[in-house]
mmCIF file of C-alpha atoms and ligand atoms in Angstrom:
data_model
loop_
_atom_site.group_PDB
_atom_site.id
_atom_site.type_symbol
_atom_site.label_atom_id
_atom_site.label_comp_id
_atom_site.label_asym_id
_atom_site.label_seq_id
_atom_site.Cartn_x
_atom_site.Cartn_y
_atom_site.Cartn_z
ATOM 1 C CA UNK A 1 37.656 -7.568 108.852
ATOM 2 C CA UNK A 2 37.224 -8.108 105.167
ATOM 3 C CA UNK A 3 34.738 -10.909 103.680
ATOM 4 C CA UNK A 4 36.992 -13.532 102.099
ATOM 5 C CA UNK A 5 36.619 -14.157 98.235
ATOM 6 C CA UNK A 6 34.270 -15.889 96.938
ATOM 7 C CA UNK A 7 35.471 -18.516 94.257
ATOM 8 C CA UNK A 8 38.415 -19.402 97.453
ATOM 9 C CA UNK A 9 36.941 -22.461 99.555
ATOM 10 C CA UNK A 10 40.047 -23.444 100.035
ATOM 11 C CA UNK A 11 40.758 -20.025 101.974
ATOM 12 C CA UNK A 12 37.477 -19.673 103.529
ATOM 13 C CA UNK A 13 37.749 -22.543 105.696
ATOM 14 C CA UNK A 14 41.104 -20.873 106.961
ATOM 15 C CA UNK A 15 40.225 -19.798 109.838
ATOM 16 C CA UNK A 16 38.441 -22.703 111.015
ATOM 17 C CA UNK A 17 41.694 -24.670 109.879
ATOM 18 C CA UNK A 18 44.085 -22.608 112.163
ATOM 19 C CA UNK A 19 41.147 -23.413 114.795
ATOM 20 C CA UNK A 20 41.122 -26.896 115.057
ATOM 21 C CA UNK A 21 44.945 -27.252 114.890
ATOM 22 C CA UNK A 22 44.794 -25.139 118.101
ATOM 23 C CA UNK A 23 46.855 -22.159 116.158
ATOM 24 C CA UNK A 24 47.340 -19.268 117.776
ATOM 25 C CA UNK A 25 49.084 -16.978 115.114
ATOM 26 C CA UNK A 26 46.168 -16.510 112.966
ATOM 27 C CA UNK A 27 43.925 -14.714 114.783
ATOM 28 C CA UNK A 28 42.253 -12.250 113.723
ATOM 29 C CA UNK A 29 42.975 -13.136 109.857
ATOM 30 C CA UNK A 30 42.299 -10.724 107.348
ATOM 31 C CA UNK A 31 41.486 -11.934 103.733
ATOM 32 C CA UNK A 32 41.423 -9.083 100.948
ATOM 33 C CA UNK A 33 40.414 -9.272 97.391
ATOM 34 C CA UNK A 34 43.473 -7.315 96.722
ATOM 35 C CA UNK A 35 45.910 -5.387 98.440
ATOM 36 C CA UNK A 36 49.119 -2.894 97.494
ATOM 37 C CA UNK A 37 51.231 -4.943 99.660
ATOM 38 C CA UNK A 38 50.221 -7.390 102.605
ATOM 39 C CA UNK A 39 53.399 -6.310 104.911
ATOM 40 C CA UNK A 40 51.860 -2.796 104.477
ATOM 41 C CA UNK A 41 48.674 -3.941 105.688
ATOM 42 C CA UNK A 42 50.490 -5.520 108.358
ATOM 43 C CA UNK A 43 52.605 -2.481 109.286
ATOM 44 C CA UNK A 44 49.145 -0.158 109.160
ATOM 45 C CA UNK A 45 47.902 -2.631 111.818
ATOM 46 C CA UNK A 46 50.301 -3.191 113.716
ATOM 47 C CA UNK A 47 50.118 1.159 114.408
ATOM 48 C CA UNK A 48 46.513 0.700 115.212
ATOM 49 C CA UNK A 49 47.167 -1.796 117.816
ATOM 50 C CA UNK A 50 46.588 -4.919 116.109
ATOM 51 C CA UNK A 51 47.409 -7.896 118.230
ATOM 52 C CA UNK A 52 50.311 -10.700 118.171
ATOM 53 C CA UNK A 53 49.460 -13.160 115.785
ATOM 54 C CA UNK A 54 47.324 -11.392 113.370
ATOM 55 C CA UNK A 55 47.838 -12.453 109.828
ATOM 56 C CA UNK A 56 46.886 -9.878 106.389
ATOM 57 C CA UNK A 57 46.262 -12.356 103.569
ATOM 58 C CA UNK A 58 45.952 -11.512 99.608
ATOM 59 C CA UNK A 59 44.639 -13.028 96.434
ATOM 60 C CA UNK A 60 46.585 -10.739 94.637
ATOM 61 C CA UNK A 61 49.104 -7.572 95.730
ATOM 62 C CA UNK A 62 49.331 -4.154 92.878
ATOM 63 C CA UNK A 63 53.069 -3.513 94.642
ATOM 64 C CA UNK A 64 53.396 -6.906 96.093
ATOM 65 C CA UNK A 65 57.684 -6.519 97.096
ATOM 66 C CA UNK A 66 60.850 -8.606 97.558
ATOM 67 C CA UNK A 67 63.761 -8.502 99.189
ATOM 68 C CA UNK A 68 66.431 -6.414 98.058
ATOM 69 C CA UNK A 69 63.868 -4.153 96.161
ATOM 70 C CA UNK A 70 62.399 -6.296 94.221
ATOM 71 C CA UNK A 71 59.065 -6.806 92.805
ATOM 72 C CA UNK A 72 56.961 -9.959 94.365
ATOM 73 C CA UNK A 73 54.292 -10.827 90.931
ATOM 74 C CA UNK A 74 51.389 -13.649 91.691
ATOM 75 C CA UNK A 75 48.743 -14.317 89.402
ATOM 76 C CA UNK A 76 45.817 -13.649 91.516
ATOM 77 C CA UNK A 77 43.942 -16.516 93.252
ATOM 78 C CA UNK A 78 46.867 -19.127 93.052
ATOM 79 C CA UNK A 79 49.138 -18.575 95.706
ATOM 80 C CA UNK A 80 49.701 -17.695 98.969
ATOM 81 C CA UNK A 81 50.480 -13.852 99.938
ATOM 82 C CA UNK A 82 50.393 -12.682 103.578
ATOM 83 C CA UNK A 83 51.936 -11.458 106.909
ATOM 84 C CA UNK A 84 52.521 -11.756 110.375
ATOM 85 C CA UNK A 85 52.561 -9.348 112.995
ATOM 86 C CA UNK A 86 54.599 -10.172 116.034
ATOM 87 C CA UNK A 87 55.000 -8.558 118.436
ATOM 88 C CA UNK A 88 57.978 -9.676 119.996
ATOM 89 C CA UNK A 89 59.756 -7.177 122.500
ATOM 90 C CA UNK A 90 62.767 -8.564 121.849
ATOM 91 C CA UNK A 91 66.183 -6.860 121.046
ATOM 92 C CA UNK A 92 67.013 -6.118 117.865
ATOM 93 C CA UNK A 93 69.628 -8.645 117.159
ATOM 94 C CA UNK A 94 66.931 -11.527 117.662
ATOM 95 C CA UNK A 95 65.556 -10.600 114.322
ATOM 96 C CA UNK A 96 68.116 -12.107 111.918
ATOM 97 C CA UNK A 97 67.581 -15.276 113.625
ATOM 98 C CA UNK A 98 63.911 -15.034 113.813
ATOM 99 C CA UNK A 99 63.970 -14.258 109.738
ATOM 100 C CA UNK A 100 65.297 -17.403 109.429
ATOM 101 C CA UNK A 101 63.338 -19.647 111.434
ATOM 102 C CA UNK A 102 60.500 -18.011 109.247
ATOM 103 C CA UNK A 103 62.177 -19.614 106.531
ATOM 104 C CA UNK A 104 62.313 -23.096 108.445
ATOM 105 C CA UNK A 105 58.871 -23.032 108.903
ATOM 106 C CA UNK A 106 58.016 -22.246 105.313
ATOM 107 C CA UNK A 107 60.420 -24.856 104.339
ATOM 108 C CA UNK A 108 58.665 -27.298 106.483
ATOM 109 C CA UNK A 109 55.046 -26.396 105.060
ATOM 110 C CA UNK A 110 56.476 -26.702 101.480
ATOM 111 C CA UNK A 111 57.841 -30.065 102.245
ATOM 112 C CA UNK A 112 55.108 -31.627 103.896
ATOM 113 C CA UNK A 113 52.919 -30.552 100.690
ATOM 114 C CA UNK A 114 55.101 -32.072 98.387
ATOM 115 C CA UNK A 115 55.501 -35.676 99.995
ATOM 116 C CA UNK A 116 58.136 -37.126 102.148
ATOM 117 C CA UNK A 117 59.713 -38.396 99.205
ATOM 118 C CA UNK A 118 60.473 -34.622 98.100
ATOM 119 C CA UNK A 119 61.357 -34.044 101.944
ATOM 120 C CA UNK A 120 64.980 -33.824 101.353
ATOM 121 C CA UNK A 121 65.140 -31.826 98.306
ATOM 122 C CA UNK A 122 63.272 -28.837 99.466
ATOM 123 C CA UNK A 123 66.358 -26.291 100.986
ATOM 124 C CA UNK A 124 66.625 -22.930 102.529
ATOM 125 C CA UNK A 125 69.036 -20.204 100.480
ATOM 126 C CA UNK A 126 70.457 -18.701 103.380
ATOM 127 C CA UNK A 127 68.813 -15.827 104.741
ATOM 128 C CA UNK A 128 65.090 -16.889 103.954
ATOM 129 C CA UNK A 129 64.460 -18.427 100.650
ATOM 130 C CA UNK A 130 62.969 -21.799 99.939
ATOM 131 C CA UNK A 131 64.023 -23.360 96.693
ATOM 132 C CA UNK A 132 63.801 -27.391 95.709
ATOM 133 C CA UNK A 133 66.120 -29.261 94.064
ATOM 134 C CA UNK A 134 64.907 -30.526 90.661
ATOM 135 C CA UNK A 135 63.525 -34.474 91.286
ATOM 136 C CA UNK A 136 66.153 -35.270 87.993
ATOM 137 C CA UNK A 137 69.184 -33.458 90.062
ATOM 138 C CA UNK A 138 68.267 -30.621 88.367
ATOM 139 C CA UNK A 139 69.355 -26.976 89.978
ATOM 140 C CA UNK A 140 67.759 -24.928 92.743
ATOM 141 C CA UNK A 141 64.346 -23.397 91.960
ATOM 142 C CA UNK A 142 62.422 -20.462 94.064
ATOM 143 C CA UNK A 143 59.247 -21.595 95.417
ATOM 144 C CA UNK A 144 59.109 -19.385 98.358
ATOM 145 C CA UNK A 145 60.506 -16.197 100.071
ATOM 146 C CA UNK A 146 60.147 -14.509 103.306
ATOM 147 C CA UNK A 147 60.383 -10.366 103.400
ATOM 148 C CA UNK A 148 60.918 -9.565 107.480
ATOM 149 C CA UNK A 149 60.540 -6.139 108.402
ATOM 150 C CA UNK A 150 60.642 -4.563 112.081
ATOM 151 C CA UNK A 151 59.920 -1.785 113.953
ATOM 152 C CA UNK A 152 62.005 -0.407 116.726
ATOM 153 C CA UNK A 153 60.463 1.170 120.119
ATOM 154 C CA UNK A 154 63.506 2.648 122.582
ATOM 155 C CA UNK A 155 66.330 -0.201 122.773
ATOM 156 C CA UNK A 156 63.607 -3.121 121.803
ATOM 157 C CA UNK A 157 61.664 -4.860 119.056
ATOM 158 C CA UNK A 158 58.142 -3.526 118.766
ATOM 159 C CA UNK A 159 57.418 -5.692 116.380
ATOM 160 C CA UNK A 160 57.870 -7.666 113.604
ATOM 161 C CA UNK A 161 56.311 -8.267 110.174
ATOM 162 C CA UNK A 162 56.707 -11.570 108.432
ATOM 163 C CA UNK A 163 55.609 -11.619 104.603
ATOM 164 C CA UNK A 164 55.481 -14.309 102.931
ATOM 165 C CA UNK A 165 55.011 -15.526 99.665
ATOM 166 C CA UNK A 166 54.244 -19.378 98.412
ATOM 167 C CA UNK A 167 53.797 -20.366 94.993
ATOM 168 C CA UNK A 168 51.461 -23.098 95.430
ATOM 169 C CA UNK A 169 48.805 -23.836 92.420
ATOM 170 C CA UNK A 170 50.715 -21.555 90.078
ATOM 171 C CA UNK A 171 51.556 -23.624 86.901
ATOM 172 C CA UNK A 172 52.811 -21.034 83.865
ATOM 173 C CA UNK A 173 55.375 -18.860 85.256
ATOM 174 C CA UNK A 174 57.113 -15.896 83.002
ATOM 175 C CA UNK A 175 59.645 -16.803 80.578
ATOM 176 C CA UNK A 176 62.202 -14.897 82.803
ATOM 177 C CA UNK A 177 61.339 -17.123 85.805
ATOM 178 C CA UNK A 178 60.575 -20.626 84.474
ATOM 179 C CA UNK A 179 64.029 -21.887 85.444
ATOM 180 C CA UNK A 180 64.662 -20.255 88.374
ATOM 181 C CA UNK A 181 61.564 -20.854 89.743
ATOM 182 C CA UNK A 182 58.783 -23.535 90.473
ATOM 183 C CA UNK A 183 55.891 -23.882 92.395
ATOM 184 C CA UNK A 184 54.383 -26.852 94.743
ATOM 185 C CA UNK A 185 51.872 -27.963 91.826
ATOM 186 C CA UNK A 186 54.793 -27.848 89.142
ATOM 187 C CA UNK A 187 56.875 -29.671 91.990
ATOM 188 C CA UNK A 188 54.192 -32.522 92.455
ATOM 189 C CA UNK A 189 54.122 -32.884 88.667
ATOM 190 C CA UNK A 190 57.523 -33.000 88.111
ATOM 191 C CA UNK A 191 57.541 -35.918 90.680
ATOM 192 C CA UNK A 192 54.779 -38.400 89.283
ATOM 193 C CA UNK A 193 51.301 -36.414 89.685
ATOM 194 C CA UNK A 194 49.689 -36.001 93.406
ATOM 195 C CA UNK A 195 49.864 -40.091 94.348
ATOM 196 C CA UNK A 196 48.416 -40.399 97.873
ATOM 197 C CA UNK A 197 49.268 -36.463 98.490
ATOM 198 C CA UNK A 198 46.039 -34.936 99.273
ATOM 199 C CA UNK A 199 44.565 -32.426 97.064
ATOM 200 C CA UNK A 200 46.361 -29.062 97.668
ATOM 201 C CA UNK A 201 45.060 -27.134 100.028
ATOM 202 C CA UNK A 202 45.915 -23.102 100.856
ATOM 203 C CA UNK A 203 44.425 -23.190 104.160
ATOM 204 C CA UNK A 204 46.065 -26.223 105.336
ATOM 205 C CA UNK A 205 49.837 -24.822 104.088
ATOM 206 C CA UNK A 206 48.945 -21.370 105.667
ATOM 207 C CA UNK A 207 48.409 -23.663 108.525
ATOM 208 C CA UNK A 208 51.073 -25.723 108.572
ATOM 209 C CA UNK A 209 53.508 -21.955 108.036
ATOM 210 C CA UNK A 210 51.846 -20.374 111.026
ATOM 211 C CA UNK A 211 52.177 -23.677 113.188
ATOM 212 C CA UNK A 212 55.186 -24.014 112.285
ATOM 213 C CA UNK A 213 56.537 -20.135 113.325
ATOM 214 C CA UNK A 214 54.871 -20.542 116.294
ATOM 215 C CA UNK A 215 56.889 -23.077 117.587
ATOM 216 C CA UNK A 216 59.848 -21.308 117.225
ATOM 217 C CA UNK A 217 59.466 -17.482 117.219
ATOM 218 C CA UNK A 218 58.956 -16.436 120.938
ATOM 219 C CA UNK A 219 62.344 -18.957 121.923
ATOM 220 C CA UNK A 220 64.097 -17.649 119.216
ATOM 221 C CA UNK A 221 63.133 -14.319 119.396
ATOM 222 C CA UNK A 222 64.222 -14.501 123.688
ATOM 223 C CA UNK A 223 66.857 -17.414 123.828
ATOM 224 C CA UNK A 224 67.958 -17.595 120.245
ATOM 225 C CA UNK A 225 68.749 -20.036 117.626
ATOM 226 C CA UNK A 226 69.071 -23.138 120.009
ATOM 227 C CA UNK A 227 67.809 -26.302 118.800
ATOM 228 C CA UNK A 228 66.735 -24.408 115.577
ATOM 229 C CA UNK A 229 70.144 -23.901 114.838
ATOM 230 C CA UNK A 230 70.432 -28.150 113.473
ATOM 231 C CA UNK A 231 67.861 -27.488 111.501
ATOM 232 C CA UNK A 232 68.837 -24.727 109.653
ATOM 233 C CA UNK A 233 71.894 -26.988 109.055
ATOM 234 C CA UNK A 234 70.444 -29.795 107.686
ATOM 235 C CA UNK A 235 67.763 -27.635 105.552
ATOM 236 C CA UNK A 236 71.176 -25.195 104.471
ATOM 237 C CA UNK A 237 70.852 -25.449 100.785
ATOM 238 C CA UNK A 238 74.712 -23.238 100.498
ATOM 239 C CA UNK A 239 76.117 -25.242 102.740
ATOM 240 C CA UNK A 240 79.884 -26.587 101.495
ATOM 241 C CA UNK A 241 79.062 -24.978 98.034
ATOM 242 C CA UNK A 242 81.015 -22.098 96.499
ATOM 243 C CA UNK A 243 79.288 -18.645 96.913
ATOM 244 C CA UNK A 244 79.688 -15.067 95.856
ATOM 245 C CA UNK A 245 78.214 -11.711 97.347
ATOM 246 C CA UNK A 246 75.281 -10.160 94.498
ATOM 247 C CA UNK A 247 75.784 -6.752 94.243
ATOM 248 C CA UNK A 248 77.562 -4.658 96.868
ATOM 249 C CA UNK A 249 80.109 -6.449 98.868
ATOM 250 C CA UNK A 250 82.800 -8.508 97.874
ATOM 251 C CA UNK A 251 83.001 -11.918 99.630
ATOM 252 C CA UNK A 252 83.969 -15.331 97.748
ATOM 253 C CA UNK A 253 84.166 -18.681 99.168
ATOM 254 C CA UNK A 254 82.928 -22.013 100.337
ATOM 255 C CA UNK A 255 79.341 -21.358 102.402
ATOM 256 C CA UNK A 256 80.483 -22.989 106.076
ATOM 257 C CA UNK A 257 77.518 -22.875 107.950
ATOM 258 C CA UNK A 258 75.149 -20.108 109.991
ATOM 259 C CA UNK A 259 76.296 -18.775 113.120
ATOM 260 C CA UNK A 260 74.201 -18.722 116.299
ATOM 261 C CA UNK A 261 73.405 -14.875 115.400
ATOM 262 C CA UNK A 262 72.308 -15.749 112.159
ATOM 263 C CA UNK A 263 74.785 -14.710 109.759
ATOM 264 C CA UNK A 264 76.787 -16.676 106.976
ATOM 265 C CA UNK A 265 79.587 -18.110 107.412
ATOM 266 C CA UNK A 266 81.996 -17.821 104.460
ATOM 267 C CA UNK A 267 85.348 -19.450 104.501
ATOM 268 C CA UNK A 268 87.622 -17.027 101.857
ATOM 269 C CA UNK A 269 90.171 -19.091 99.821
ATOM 270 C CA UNK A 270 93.019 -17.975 102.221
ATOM 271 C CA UNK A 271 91.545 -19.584 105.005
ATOM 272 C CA UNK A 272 89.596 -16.506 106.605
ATOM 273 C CA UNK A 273 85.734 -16.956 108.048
ATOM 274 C CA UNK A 274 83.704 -14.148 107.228
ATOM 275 C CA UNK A 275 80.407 -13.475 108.943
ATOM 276 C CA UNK A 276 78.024 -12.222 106.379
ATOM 277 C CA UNK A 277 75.179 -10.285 108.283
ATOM 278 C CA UNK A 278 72.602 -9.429 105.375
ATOM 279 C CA UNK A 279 72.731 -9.088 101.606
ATOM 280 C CA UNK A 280 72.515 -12.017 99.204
ATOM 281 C CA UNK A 281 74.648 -14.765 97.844
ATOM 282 C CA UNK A 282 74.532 -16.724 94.987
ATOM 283 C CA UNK A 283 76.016 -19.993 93.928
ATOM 284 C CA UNK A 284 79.338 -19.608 92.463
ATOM 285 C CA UNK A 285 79.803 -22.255 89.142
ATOM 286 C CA UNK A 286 83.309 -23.693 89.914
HETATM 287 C C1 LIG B 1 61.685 -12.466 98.536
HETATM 288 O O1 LIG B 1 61.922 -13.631 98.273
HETATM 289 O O2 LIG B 1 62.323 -11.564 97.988
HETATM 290 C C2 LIG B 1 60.621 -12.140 99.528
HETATM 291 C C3 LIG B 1 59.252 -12.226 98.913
HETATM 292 C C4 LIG B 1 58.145 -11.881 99.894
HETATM 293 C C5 LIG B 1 56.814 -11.758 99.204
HETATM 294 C C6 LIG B 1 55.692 -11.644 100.185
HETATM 295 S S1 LIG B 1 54.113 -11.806 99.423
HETATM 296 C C7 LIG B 1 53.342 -11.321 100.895
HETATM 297 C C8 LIG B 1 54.173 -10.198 101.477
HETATM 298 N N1 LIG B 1 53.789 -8.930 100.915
HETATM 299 C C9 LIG B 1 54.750 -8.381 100.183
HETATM 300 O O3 LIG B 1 54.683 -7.295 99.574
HETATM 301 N N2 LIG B 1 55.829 -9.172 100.176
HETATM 302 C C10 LIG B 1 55.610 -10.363 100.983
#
């Protein structure tokens, strides 16, 4: 295991954080210096037998990656970067959902940092991304996103790599990103300054992520959405709002919920409900 940086105490009472909330996703926990990318840290272990529940974690990535091939930039130190290995032997169509209970719990650890005044403004862009609604009822900024990859072995899951990405203390963001996205110290700015919030913490939000995903991931992963499934509703930040497919893939319409496999529902103007499995979708202006 790697030492963990020094300059972090915030991180290097992590994994006696994840200890005394009784966390069992966590363990071992690997803190680097720098990495290329955590998931690939993640996937390397996962081949050498790492075990359920261990976690890669960054202070900075050189090839740090997004969904849909994009790039995933932190300034080092400020933010949270790292993955999950599960090992979930579940079938292969249990991943969508489980992708998106990863984005619940991220959601969850987001909101709970940012107050419970904030609580309802902090949304999940269907599949995985967490974004917050501007405290003035400004638009929807990225704060968060989730990159899930998997392995297969035979007909079943082998596992499954959850990388995620929280900007947390971040505070200048590149031209090209300052309004699309934010991060939870901009957030608690934005909304009067810290108040009674406690000083932000890494260890506890990695903390409250990992508790979180461990509440849901093995039902999800063997009984599905369930009672998951109203959450993701509430949290839906597309829900009733007019979407379009980016990129490949053609689909317009009114967002109209998330089925119980995981997949957008998209109600076309002449009345057809299209099940959108992956991709992305943006808001449509009307
Ligand atoms: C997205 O929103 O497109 C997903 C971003 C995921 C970024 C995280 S940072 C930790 C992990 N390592 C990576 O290379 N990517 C994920």
């Amino acid at each position: 295991m790697s030492g963990v940086r020094r300059g972090s105490p915030d991180l290097e009472r992590a994994s006696a954080v994840l200890a005394a909330r009784g966390c069992s996703l966590g363990a071992p926990l690997v803190i680097a210096e720098e990495t290329g990318s955590t998931n690939d840290d993640a996937k390397q272990g996962a081949r050498s037998g790492a075990p359920h529940g261990a976690v890669w974690l960054a202070e900075s990535q050189t090839v740090g990656r997004g969904r849909q091939g994009r790039a995933w930039l932190s300034p080092r130190g400020e933010n949270l970067l790292f993955s999950v290995l599960l090992r979930l032997r579940c079938a292969p169509a249990r991943v969508p959902p489980v992708s998106l209970v990863a984005g619940l719990a991220v959601r969850d650890a987001v909101a709970r940092a940012l107050g419970p005044s904030a609580d309802a403004d902090v949304v999940v862009k269907w599949p995985n991304d967490v974004m917050v609604r501007g405290s003035q009822g400004g638009g929807l900024r990225k704060i968060a996103g989730v990159l899930v990859e998997s392995a297969l072995s035979g007909s079943k899951v082998e596992y499954v790599v959850v990388g995620i990405g929280i900007n947390v203390l971040t505070r200048t963001l590149p031209e090209d990103l300052a309004a699309i996205a934010t991060s939870i110290a901009l957030e608690r700015d934005a909304r009067g300054g810290e108040g009674s919030l406690p000083e932000l913490d890494r260890a506890e939000i990695l903390a409250d992520v990992l508790a979180g995903l461990e509440r849901d991931v093995e039902l999800v992963a063997h009984k599905g959405l369930g009672l998951a499934h109203a959450r993701l509703t509430r949290h839906d930040a597309l829900l009733g709002r007019a979407v379009e497919s980016v990129g490949d893939g053609d689909v317009r319409g009114t967002a109209s919920g998330i089925d119980l496999d995981g997949r957008l529902l998209v109600r076309r103007a002449d009345g057809t409900l299209v099940h959108v499995a992956s991709g992305e979708m943006r808001l449509r202006l009307a």
